[in-house]
Amino acid sequence: MTLPSLHSAAAAIIPAAGYGTRMHLDYPKQYHLLAGAPILVHTVRAFIRNRHIRSIIVAVPADMQESTHELFKKYGIDGGTVTITAGGARRQDSVFSCLSLLDQSVDIVLVHDGARPLVSDALISRCYEGAALHGAVIAAIPVKDTLKLCPSGSVIAGTVDRTNLWQAQTPQAARVSHLRQAYDHAGGLDVTDEASLLEMAGIPVRVVEGSETNIKITRPEDLVVAEKIMQAGSCRESRIGHGFDAHRLVADRKLVLGGITIPHDRGLEGHSDADVLTHALCDALLGALGEGDIGRHFPDSDPRYRGIFSITLLEHVAGLMEEKGFSLANADITLICQAPKIAPFAGEMRSILARACRTEPARINIKATTTEKMGFEGRMEGISCHAVVLLESRLEEEGTP
Ligand code: MG
């Protein structure tokens, strides 16, 4: 497997501070349930799973920050990747305040409507790649219906030539510097999307092919359509995988488990950092993909892997999983270890592993057991680990699995 090239750091901004009165709800529409989870949760998950997105900022109504935080926690959305902030009166105000929260290292930003939960992973990637290459792009689809001009609301005054007309969607992606420049230039003018600001500032914006299924939920009937699209996508292929690994405990080595260095008088011996837990998870993922094992992909005869941080290997395996069209539904990991105690570190391990696998920590379970001093683990000669994973084929374009 080739090592990935360094690329631009990207963040997503999700404005979700509107109240969406057309839905006739007594709470904002982005909190409405769709296929078992709030619309906004589906939207945020789509960005957590994309390999280009490092951080996500969600702008919600000021009085709903705390409840959104609780809601995200309930659905296992990691606080480390996702920041919740108070949105402004207009969409553009929300996006502007999110821009000020971006980490300095972020150079590409994707703005996406909180009410477009069906955005595909491929579309997010196309927008990211388009912005990295050209500076600014938006997802859009050609207008298919005949357009009528009807200023009175009853009598048609003319037919609009639909050639060259596109319907703007989101994500709308741009270099952060371009978007900041566009905000400065617009000086508070009202707009309905970020592309308008960029256009006014004279920054060329290209279109990338959007998707007919990337609908914005604004009316109750949109929910019915969205449910149907999700059902079509739920006929997915599942794969199961199992991984096992064991390493010897020796003096003068760090003990690295699940990406964390744990204080202990001995560490695990191996060519890499000997992170037995991460190796078992890698093997489970490779097993589910029918891709052999970790030794085949990262041979210990290869000097590139000497002392390597195993989370890097897991990131490569997660990349392979994504190339093959799968995402991690859940992982259950059992570490067999007489000492030290693992429980205090399990939460942080889950966050690290989830980030590498582009999923939420709630989908990764870590447990540890002793063997009552029996066997090599019990005699503290080594530590072993089992991992079981379930993969699901990803929802890609046009609702097809
Ligand atoms: Mg190993």
CSV table of C-alpha atoms in Angstrom, one decimal, residues 9-365:
chain,number,residue,atom,x,y,z
A,9,ALA,CA,-6.4,20.4,5.8
A,10,ALA,CA,-10.1,20.7,5.4
A,11,ALA,CA,-13.0,21.6,7.7
A,12,ALA,CA,-16.7,21.6,7.3
A,13,ILE,CA,-19.0,24.4,8.4
A,14,ILE,CA,-22.6,23.4,8.9
A,15,PRO,CA,-25.1,26.3,9.3
A,16,ALA,CA,-28.1,24.9,11.1
A,17,ALA,CA,-29.4,27.9,13.0
A,18,GLY,CA,-32.6,28.5,11.0
A,19,TYR,CA,-36.0,27.5,12.3
A,20,GLY,CA,-37.5,26.2,9.0
A,21,THR,CA,-41.1,27.5,9.3
A,22,ARG,CA,-42.2,25.6,6.2
A,23,MET,CA,-42.0,22.4,8.2
A,24,HIS,CA,-44.8,23.6,10.6
A,25,LEU,CA,-42.9,22.2,13.6
A,26,ASP,CA,-42.5,23.8,17.1
A,27,TYR,CA,-38.8,23.1,17.0
A,28,PRO,CA,-36.1,23.6,14.3
A,29,LYS,CA,-36.5,21.1,11.4
A,30,GLN,CA,-32.9,20.0,11.6
A,31,TYR,CA,-33.8,18.2,14.9
A,32,HIS,CA,-36.6,16.3,13.3
A,33,LEU,CA,-36.1,12.5,13.2
A,34,LEU,CA,-35.3,10.9,9.9
A,35,ALA,CA,-34.8,7.1,9.8
A,36,GLY,CA,-34.2,7.0,13.6
A,37,ALA,CA,-31.8,10.0,14.0
A,38,PRO,CA,-32.2,13.8,13.8
A,39,ILE,CA,-31.6,15.2,10.4
A,40,LEU,CA,-28.6,17.2,11.7
A,41,VAL,CA,-27.0,14.0,13.1
A,42,HIS,CA,-27.1,12.4,9.7
A,43,THR,CA,-25.5,15.5,8.1
A,44,VAL,CA,-22.7,15.7,10.7
A,45,ARG,CA,-22.0,11.9,10.4
A,46,ALA,CA,-21.5,12.2,6.6
A,47,PHE,CA,-18.7,14.7,7.3
A,48,ILE,CA,-17.2,12.7,10.2
A,49,ARG,CA,-16.8,9.8,7.8
A,50,ASN,CA,-15.1,11.7,5.0
A,51,ARG,CA,-11.4,11.2,4.8
A,52,HIS,CA,-10.6,14.8,3.9
A,53,ILE,CA,-12.5,16.5,6.8
A,54,ARG,CA,-10.4,17.1,10.0
A,55,SER,CA,-12.9,19.2,11.9
A,56,ILE,CA,-16.6,20.2,11.8
A,57,ILE,CA,-18.2,23.4,13.2
A,58,VAL,CA,-22.0,23.4,13.5
A,59,ALA,CA,-23.9,26.6,14.0
A,60,VAL,CA,-27.2,26.1,15.9
A,61,PRO,CA,-29.8,28.5,17.4
A,62,ALA,CA,-28.2,30.2,20.4
A,63,ASP,CA,-30.7,28.7,22.9
A,64,MET,CA,-30.1,25.2,21.6
A,65,GLN,CA,-26.3,24.9,22.0
A,66,GLU,CA,-26.6,22.8,25.2
A,67,SER,CA,-29.4,20.6,23.9
A,68,THR,CA,-27.5,20.0,20.7
A,69,HIS,CA,-24.4,19.0,22.7
A,70,GLU,CA,-26.5,16.5,24.6
A,71,LEU,CA,-28.2,15.2,21.5
A,72,PHE,CA,-24.8,14.7,19.7
A,73,LYS,CA,-23.6,12.8,22.8
A,74,LYS,CA,-26.6,10.6,22.7
A,75,TYR,CA,-25.8,9.7,19.1
A,76,GLY,CA,-22.1,9.1,19.8
A,77,ILE,CA,-20.8,12.1,18.0
A,78,ASP,CA,-17.3,12.9,19.2
A,79,GLY,CA,-16.8,16.3,20.8
A,80,GLY,CA,-13.2,16.3,19.8
A,81,THR,CA,-14.0,16.6,16.0
A,82,VAL,CA,-17.2,18.5,16.3
A,83,THR,CA,-17.6,22.0,17.7
A,84,ILE,CA,-21.0,23.5,18.4
A,85,THR,CA,-21.5,27.3,18.3
A,86,ALA,CA,-24.3,29.9,18.3
A,87,GLY,CA,-25.5,30.8,14.8
A,88,GLY,CA,-26.4,34.3,13.6
A,89,ALA,CA,-29.6,35.9,12.3
A,90,ARG,CA,-28.8,35.0,8.7
A,91,ARG,CA,-27.1,32.0,7.3
A,92,GLN,CA,-24.2,34.1,6.2
A,93,ASP,CA,-23.7,35.4,9.7
A,94,SER,CA,-23.6,31.8,11.0
A,95,VAL,CA,-21.0,30.9,8.5
A,96,PHE,CA,-19.0,34.0,9.2
A,97,SER,CA,-18.8,33.3,13.0
A,98,CYS,CA,-17.8,29.7,12.2
A,99,LEU,CA,-15.0,31.0,10.0
A,100,SER,CA,-13.5,32.8,13.0
A,101,LEU,CA,-13.3,29.5,14.9
A,102,LEU,CA,-11.3,27.6,12.3
A,103,ASP,CA,-8.0,26.3,13.3
A,104,GLN,CA,-5.0,28.1,11.6
A,105,SER,CA,-4.0,24.9,9.8
A,106,VAL,CA,-7.3,24.7,7.9
A,107,ASP,CA,-7.0,25.9,4.3
A,108,ILE,CA,-10.1,24.5,2.7
A,109,VAL,CA,-13.6,24.9,4.0
A,110,LEU,CA,-16.8,23.1,2.9
A,111,VAL,CA,-20.0,24.8,3.8
A,112,HIS,CA,-23.0,22.5,3.9
A,113,ASP,CA,-26.7,22.9,4.8
A,114,GLY,CA,-27.6,21.2,8.0
A,115,ALA,CA,-30.8,20.1,6.3
A,116,ARG,CA,-29.1,18.1,3.5
A,117,PRO,CA,-28.5,14.9,5.3
A,118,LEU,CA,-28.2,12.7,2.2
A,119,VAL,CA,-25.0,14.2,0.9
A,120,SER,CA,-22.8,11.3,-0.3
A,121,ASP,CA,-19.2,10.7,0.6
A,122,ALA,CA,-18.2,10.9,-3.0
A,123,LEU,CA,-19.8,14.4,-3.4
A,124,ILE,CA,-18.0,15.7,-0.3
A,125,SER,CA,-14.7,14.4,-1.8
A,126,ARG,CA,-15.5,16.0,-5.2
A,127,CYS,CA,-16.1,19.4,-3.6
A,128,TYR,CA,-12.9,19.1,-1.5
A,129,GLU,CA,-10.8,18.1,-4.5
A,130,GLY,CA,-12.4,20.8,-6.7
A,131,ALA,CA,-11.6,23.5,-4.1
A,132,ALA,CA,-8.0,22.2,-3.6
A,133,LEU,CA,-7.5,22.4,-7.3
A,134,HIS,CA,-9.4,25.4,-8.4
A,135,GLY,CA,-9.9,27.6,-5.3
A,136,ALA,CA,-13.8,27.6,-5.1
A,137,VAL,CA,-16.5,25.1,-6.3
A,138,ILE,CA,-20.1,24.4,-5.5
A,139,ALA,CA,-22.2,21.2,-6.0
A,140,ALA,CA,-24.9,21.9,-8.6
A,141,ILE,CA,-27.2,20.1,-10.9
A,142,PRO,CA,-28.5,21.2,-14.3
A,143,VAL,CA,-32.1,22.5,-14.3
A,144,LYS,CA,-34.3,19.8,-15.9
A,145,ASP,CA,-37.8,21.3,-15.7
A,146,THR,CA,-39.0,24.0,-18.1
A,147,LEU,CA,-39.0,27.3,-16.3
A,148,LYS,CA,-41.8,29.8,-16.5
A,149,LEU,CA,-41.7,33.5,-15.6
A,150,CYS,CA,-44.8,34.4,-13.7
A,151,PRO,CA,-44.5,37.7,-11.8
A,152,SER,CA,-48.3,37.9,-11.1
A,153,GLY,CA,-48.4,34.4,-9.6
A,154,SER,CA,-51.1,33.4,-12.1
A,155,VAL,CA,-50.5,34.4,-15.7
A,156,ILE,CA,-47.3,33.3,-17.4
A,157,ALA,CA,-45.3,36.1,-18.8
A,158,GLY,CA,-42.7,34.0,-20.6
A,159,THR,CA,-40.6,30.9,-20.7
A,160,VAL,CA,-37.0,31.1,-19.5
A,161,ASP,CA,-34.3,29.4,-21.5
A,162,ARG,CA,-33.0,26.7,-19.1
A,163,THR,CA,-29.8,26.2,-21.2
A,164,ASN,CA,-26.8,27.0,-18.9
A,165,LEU,CA,-29.0,27.1,-15.8
A,166,TRP,CA,-27.9,25.1,-12.8
A,167,GLN,CA,-29.5,24.6,-9.4
A,168,ALA,CA,-27.0,25.3,-6.6
A,169,GLN,CA,-26.7,22.8,-3.8
A,170,THR,CA,-24.1,22.3,-1.0
A,171,PRO,CA,-21.3,21.6,-0.2
A,172,GLN,CA,-19.9,24.8,-1.4
A,173,ALA,CA,-16.1,24.6,-0.9
A,174,ALA,CA,-13.4,27.3,-1.1
A,175,ARG,CA,-10.0,28.2,0.2
A,176,VAL,CA,-10.5,29.8,3.6
A,177,SER,CA,-8.6,32.9,2.4
A,178,HIS,CA,-11.0,33.3,-0.6
A,179,LEU,CA,-14.1,33.1,1.6
A,180,ARG,CA,-12.7,35.6,4.1
A,181,GLN,CA,-11.8,37.9,1.3
A,182,ALA,CA,-15.4,37.5,-0.1
A,183,TYR,CA,-16.9,38.4,3.3
A,184,ASP,CA,-14.8,41.5,3.5
A,185,HIS,CA,-15.8,42.5,0.0
A,186,ALA,CA,-19.5,42.0,0.5
A,187,GLY,CA,-19.7,44.2,3.7
A,188,GLY,CA,-22.9,42.7,5.0
A,189,LEU,CA,-25.0,42.5,1.8
A,190,ASP,CA,-27.7,39.8,1.9
A,191,VAL,CA,-27.0,36.6,0.0
A,192,THR,CA,-28.5,33.1,0.0
A,193,ASP,CA,-25.3,31.2,-0.4
A,194,GLU,CA,-21.5,31.4,-0.1
A,195,ALA,CA,-20.9,31.2,-3.9
A,196,SER,CA,-22.8,34.6,-4.2
A,197,LEU,CA,-20.2,36.2,-2.0
A,198,LEU,CA,-17.3,34.7,-3.9
A,199,GLU,CA,-18.9,35.8,-7.2
A,200,MET,CA,-19.3,39.4,-6.0
A,201,ALA,CA,-15.7,39.4,-5.0
A,202,GLY,CA,-14.7,38.4,-8.5
A,203,ILE,CA,-13.4,35.0,-7.3
A,204,PRO,CA,-14.1,32.3,-10.0
A,205,VAL,CA,-16.5,29.6,-8.7
A,206,ARG,CA,-16.8,26.3,-10.7
A,207,VAL,CA,-19.6,23.8,-10.5
A,208,VAL,CA,-19.0,20.2,-9.7
A,209,GLU,CA,-21.7,17.6,-10.4
A,210,GLY,CA,-24.1,17.5,-7.5
A,211,SER,CA,-26.6,14.7,-6.9
A,212,GLU,CA,-30.4,14.4,-7.4
A,213,THR,CA,-30.5,12.7,-4.0
A,214,ASN,CA,-28.8,15.5,-2.1
A,215,ILE,CA,-32.1,17.1,-1.3
A,216,LYS,CA,-32.7,19.9,1.2
A,217,ILE,CA,-35.4,19.1,3.6
A,218,THR,CA,-37.6,22.2,3.8
A,219,ARG,CA,-41.2,20.8,3.6
A,220,PRO,CA,-42.9,17.8,5.3
A,221,GLU,CA,-43.1,15.9,1.9
A,222,ASP,CA,-39.3,16.1,1.6
A,223,LEU,CA,-39.1,13.8,4.7
A,224,VAL,CA,-41.0,11.1,2.8
A,225,VAL,CA,-38.6,11.3,-0.2
A,226,ALA,CA,-35.6,11.3,2.1
A,227,GLU,CA,-36.8,8.2,4.0
A,228,LYS,CA,-37.3,6.4,0.6
A,229,ILE,CA,-33.8,7.4,-0.5
A,230,MET,CA,-32.3,6.1,2.8
A,231,GLN,CA,-34.3,2.9,2.6
A,232,ALA,CA,-32.9,2.3,-0.9
A,233,GLY,CA,-29.4,2.9,0.5
A,234,SER,CA,-30.0,0.6,3.5
A,235,CYS,CA,-30.0,-2.6,1.3
A,236,ARG,CA,-26.3,-2.8,2.0
A,237,GLU,CA,-23.7,-5.5,2.0
A,238,SER,CA,-22.3,-6.5,5.4
A,239,ARG,CA,-19.0,-8.0,6.1
A,240,ILE,CA,-17.6,-9.5,9.3
A,241,GLY,CA,-14.0,-9.7,10.3
A,242,HIS,CA,-11.9,-11.1,13.2
A,243,GLY,CA,-8.4,-10.2,14.2
A,244,PHE,CA,-6.0,-11.7,16.8
A,245,ASP,CA,-2.6,-10.6,17.8
A,246,ALA,CA,-0.1,-11.2,20.7
A,247,HIS,CA,3.2,-9.5,21.6
A,248,ARG,CA,5.8,-10.3,24.2
A,249,LEU,CA,6.3,-7.9,27.2
A,250,VAL,CA,10.0,-6.9,27.6
A,251,ALA,CA,12.0,-4.3,29.6
A,252,ASP,CA,13.0,-1.0,28.0
A,253,ARG,CA,10.1,-0.6,25.6
A,254,LYS,CA,7.1,1.8,25.8
A,255,LEU,CA,3.7,0.2,26.3
A,256,VAL,CA,1.5,1.5,23.4
A,257,LEU,CA,-2.1,0.3,23.3
A,258,GLY,CA,-4.8,1.8,21.2
A,259,GLY,CA,-2.5,4.7,20.2
A,260,ILE,CA,-1.8,5.7,23.8
A,261,THR,CA,1.4,5.3,25.7
A,262,ILE,CA,0.5,3.7,29.1
A,263,PRO,CA,2.8,4.0,32.1
A,264,HIS,CA,4.1,0.5,32.9
A,265,ASP,CA,7.4,-1.0,33.9
A,266,ARG,CA,7.6,-3.0,30.6
A,267,GLY,CA,6.4,-2.6,27.0
A,268,LEU,CA,5.6,-4.8,24.1
A,269,GLU,CA,8.3,-6.0,21.7
A,270,GLY,CA,7.9,-5.7,18.0
A,271,HIS,CA,9.1,-4.2,14.7
A,272,SER,CA,6.5,-1.4,15.0
A,273,ASP,CA,5.4,0.2,18.2
A,274,ALA,CA,3.9,-3.3,18.9
A,275,ASP,CA,0.4,-1.8,19.6
A,276,VAL,CA,-1.3,-5.2,19.9
A,277,LEU,CA,-4.8,-3.7,20.2
A,278,THR,CA,-4.5,-1.6,17.0
A,279,HIS,CA,-2.9,-4.6,15.2
A,280,ALA,CA,-5.9,-6.9,16.1
A,281,LEU,CA,-8.3,-4.2,14.8
A,282,CYS,CA,-6.3,-3.8,11.6
A,283,ASP,CA,-6.4,-7.5,11.0
A,284,ALA,CA,-10.1,-7.6,11.7
A,285,LEU,CA,-10.7,-4.9,9.1
A,286,LEU,CA,-8.4,-6.6,6.5
A,287,GLY,CA,-10.2,-9.9,7.2
A,288,ALA,CA,-13.6,-8.4,6.5
A,289,LEU,CA,-12.3,-6.8,3.3
A,290,GLY,CA,-10.8,-10.2,2.2
A,291,GLU,CA,-7.4,-8.5,2.1
A,292,GLY,CA,-5.2,-11.0,4.0
A,293,ASP,CA,-3.5,-9.6,7.1
A,294,ILE,CA,-1.3,-6.9,8.5
A,295,GLY,CA,1.9,-8.7,7.7
A,296,ARG,CA,1.0,-8.8,4.0
A,297,HIS,CA,0.4,-5.0,3.8
A,298,PHE,CA,3.1,-3.9,6.2
A,299,PRO,CA,5.9,-6.6,6.2
A,300,ASP,CA,8.2,-6.4,9.2
A,301,SER,CA,11.1,-6.9,6.7
A,302,ASP,CA,10.3,-3.3,5.4
A,303,PRO,CA,12.4,-0.7,7.2
A,304,ARG,CA,9.7,1.9,6.6
A,305,TYR,CA,7.6,0.3,9.3
A,306,ARG,CA,10.4,0.1,12.0
A,307,GLY,CA,9.0,1.7,15.1
A,308,ILE,CA,6.0,3.1,13.2
A,309,PHE,CA,3.0,4.4,15.2
A,310,SER,CA,0.4,1.7,14.5
A,311,ILE,CA,-2.4,4.2,14.3
A,312,THR,CA,-0.8,5.3,11.0
A,313,LEU,CA,-1.2,1.7,9.8
A,314,LEU,CA,-4.8,1.7,10.9
A,315,GLU,CA,-5.3,4.9,8.9
A,316,HIS,CA,-4.0,3.1,5.8
A,317,VAL,CA,-6.3,0.2,6.4
A,318,ALA,CA,-9.2,2.5,6.9
A,319,GLY,CA,-8.3,4.1,3.6
A,320,LEU,CA,-8.4,0.7,1.9
A,321,MET,CA,-11.8,0.0,3.5
A,322,GLU,CA,-13.0,3.3,2.0
A,323,GLU,CA,-11.6,2.5,-1.5
A,324,LYS,CA,-13.4,-0.8,-1.4
A,325,GLY,CA,-16.7,1.0,-0.5
A,326,PHE,CA,-17.1,0.0,3.1
A,327,SER,CA,-17.5,1.8,6.4
A,328,LEU,CA,-17.2,0.5,9.9
A,329,ALA,CA,-20.5,-0.3,11.5
A,330,ASN,CA,-18.9,-1.4,14.8
A,331,ALA,CA,-15.9,-3.0,16.4
A,332,ASP,CA,-15.7,-5.0,19.6
A,333,ILE,CA,-12.2,-5.3,21.0
A,334,THR,CA,-11.1,-7.6,23.9
A,335,LEU,CA,-7.6,-7.1,25.3
A,336,ILE,CA,-6.2,-9.9,27.4
A,337,CYS,CA,-3.9,-8.4,29.9
A,338,GLN,CA,-3.0,-9.2,33.5
A,339,ALA,CA,-1.6,-5.6,34.2
A,340,PRO,CA,-1.8,-2.7,33.9
A,341,LYS,CA,-5.4,-1.6,34.3
A,342,ILE,CA,-6.9,-0.5,30.9
A,343,ALA,CA,-10.2,1.0,31.9
A,344,PRO,CA,-8.8,4.5,32.7
A,345,PHE,CA,-7.5,4.8,29.1
A,346,ALA,CA,-10.3,3.1,27.2
A,347,GLY,CA,-12.2,6.4,26.5
A,348,GLU,CA,-9.2,8.1,24.9
A,349,MET,CA,-8.4,4.9,22.9
A,350,ARG,CA,-11.9,4.8,21.5
A,351,SER,CA,-11.6,8.4,20.3
A,352,ILE,CA,-8.2,7.8,18.6
A,353,LEU,CA,-9.3,4.6,16.9
A,354,ALA,CA,-12.6,6.2,15.8
A,355,ARG,CA,-10.8,9.1,14.3
A,356,ALA,CA,-8.5,6.8,12.4
A,357,CYS,CA,-11.5,4.7,11.2
A,358,ARG,CA,-13.5,7.8,10.4
A,359,THR,CA,-16.4,6.9,12.6
A,360,GLU,CA,-17.9,7.9,16.0
A,361,PRO,CA,-16.3,6.5,19.2
A,362,ALA,CA,-19.7,5.0,20.2
A,363,ARG,CA,-19.2,2.4,17.4
A,364,ILE,CA,-16.0,1.1,19.0
A,365,ASN,CA,-16.1,-0.9,22.2
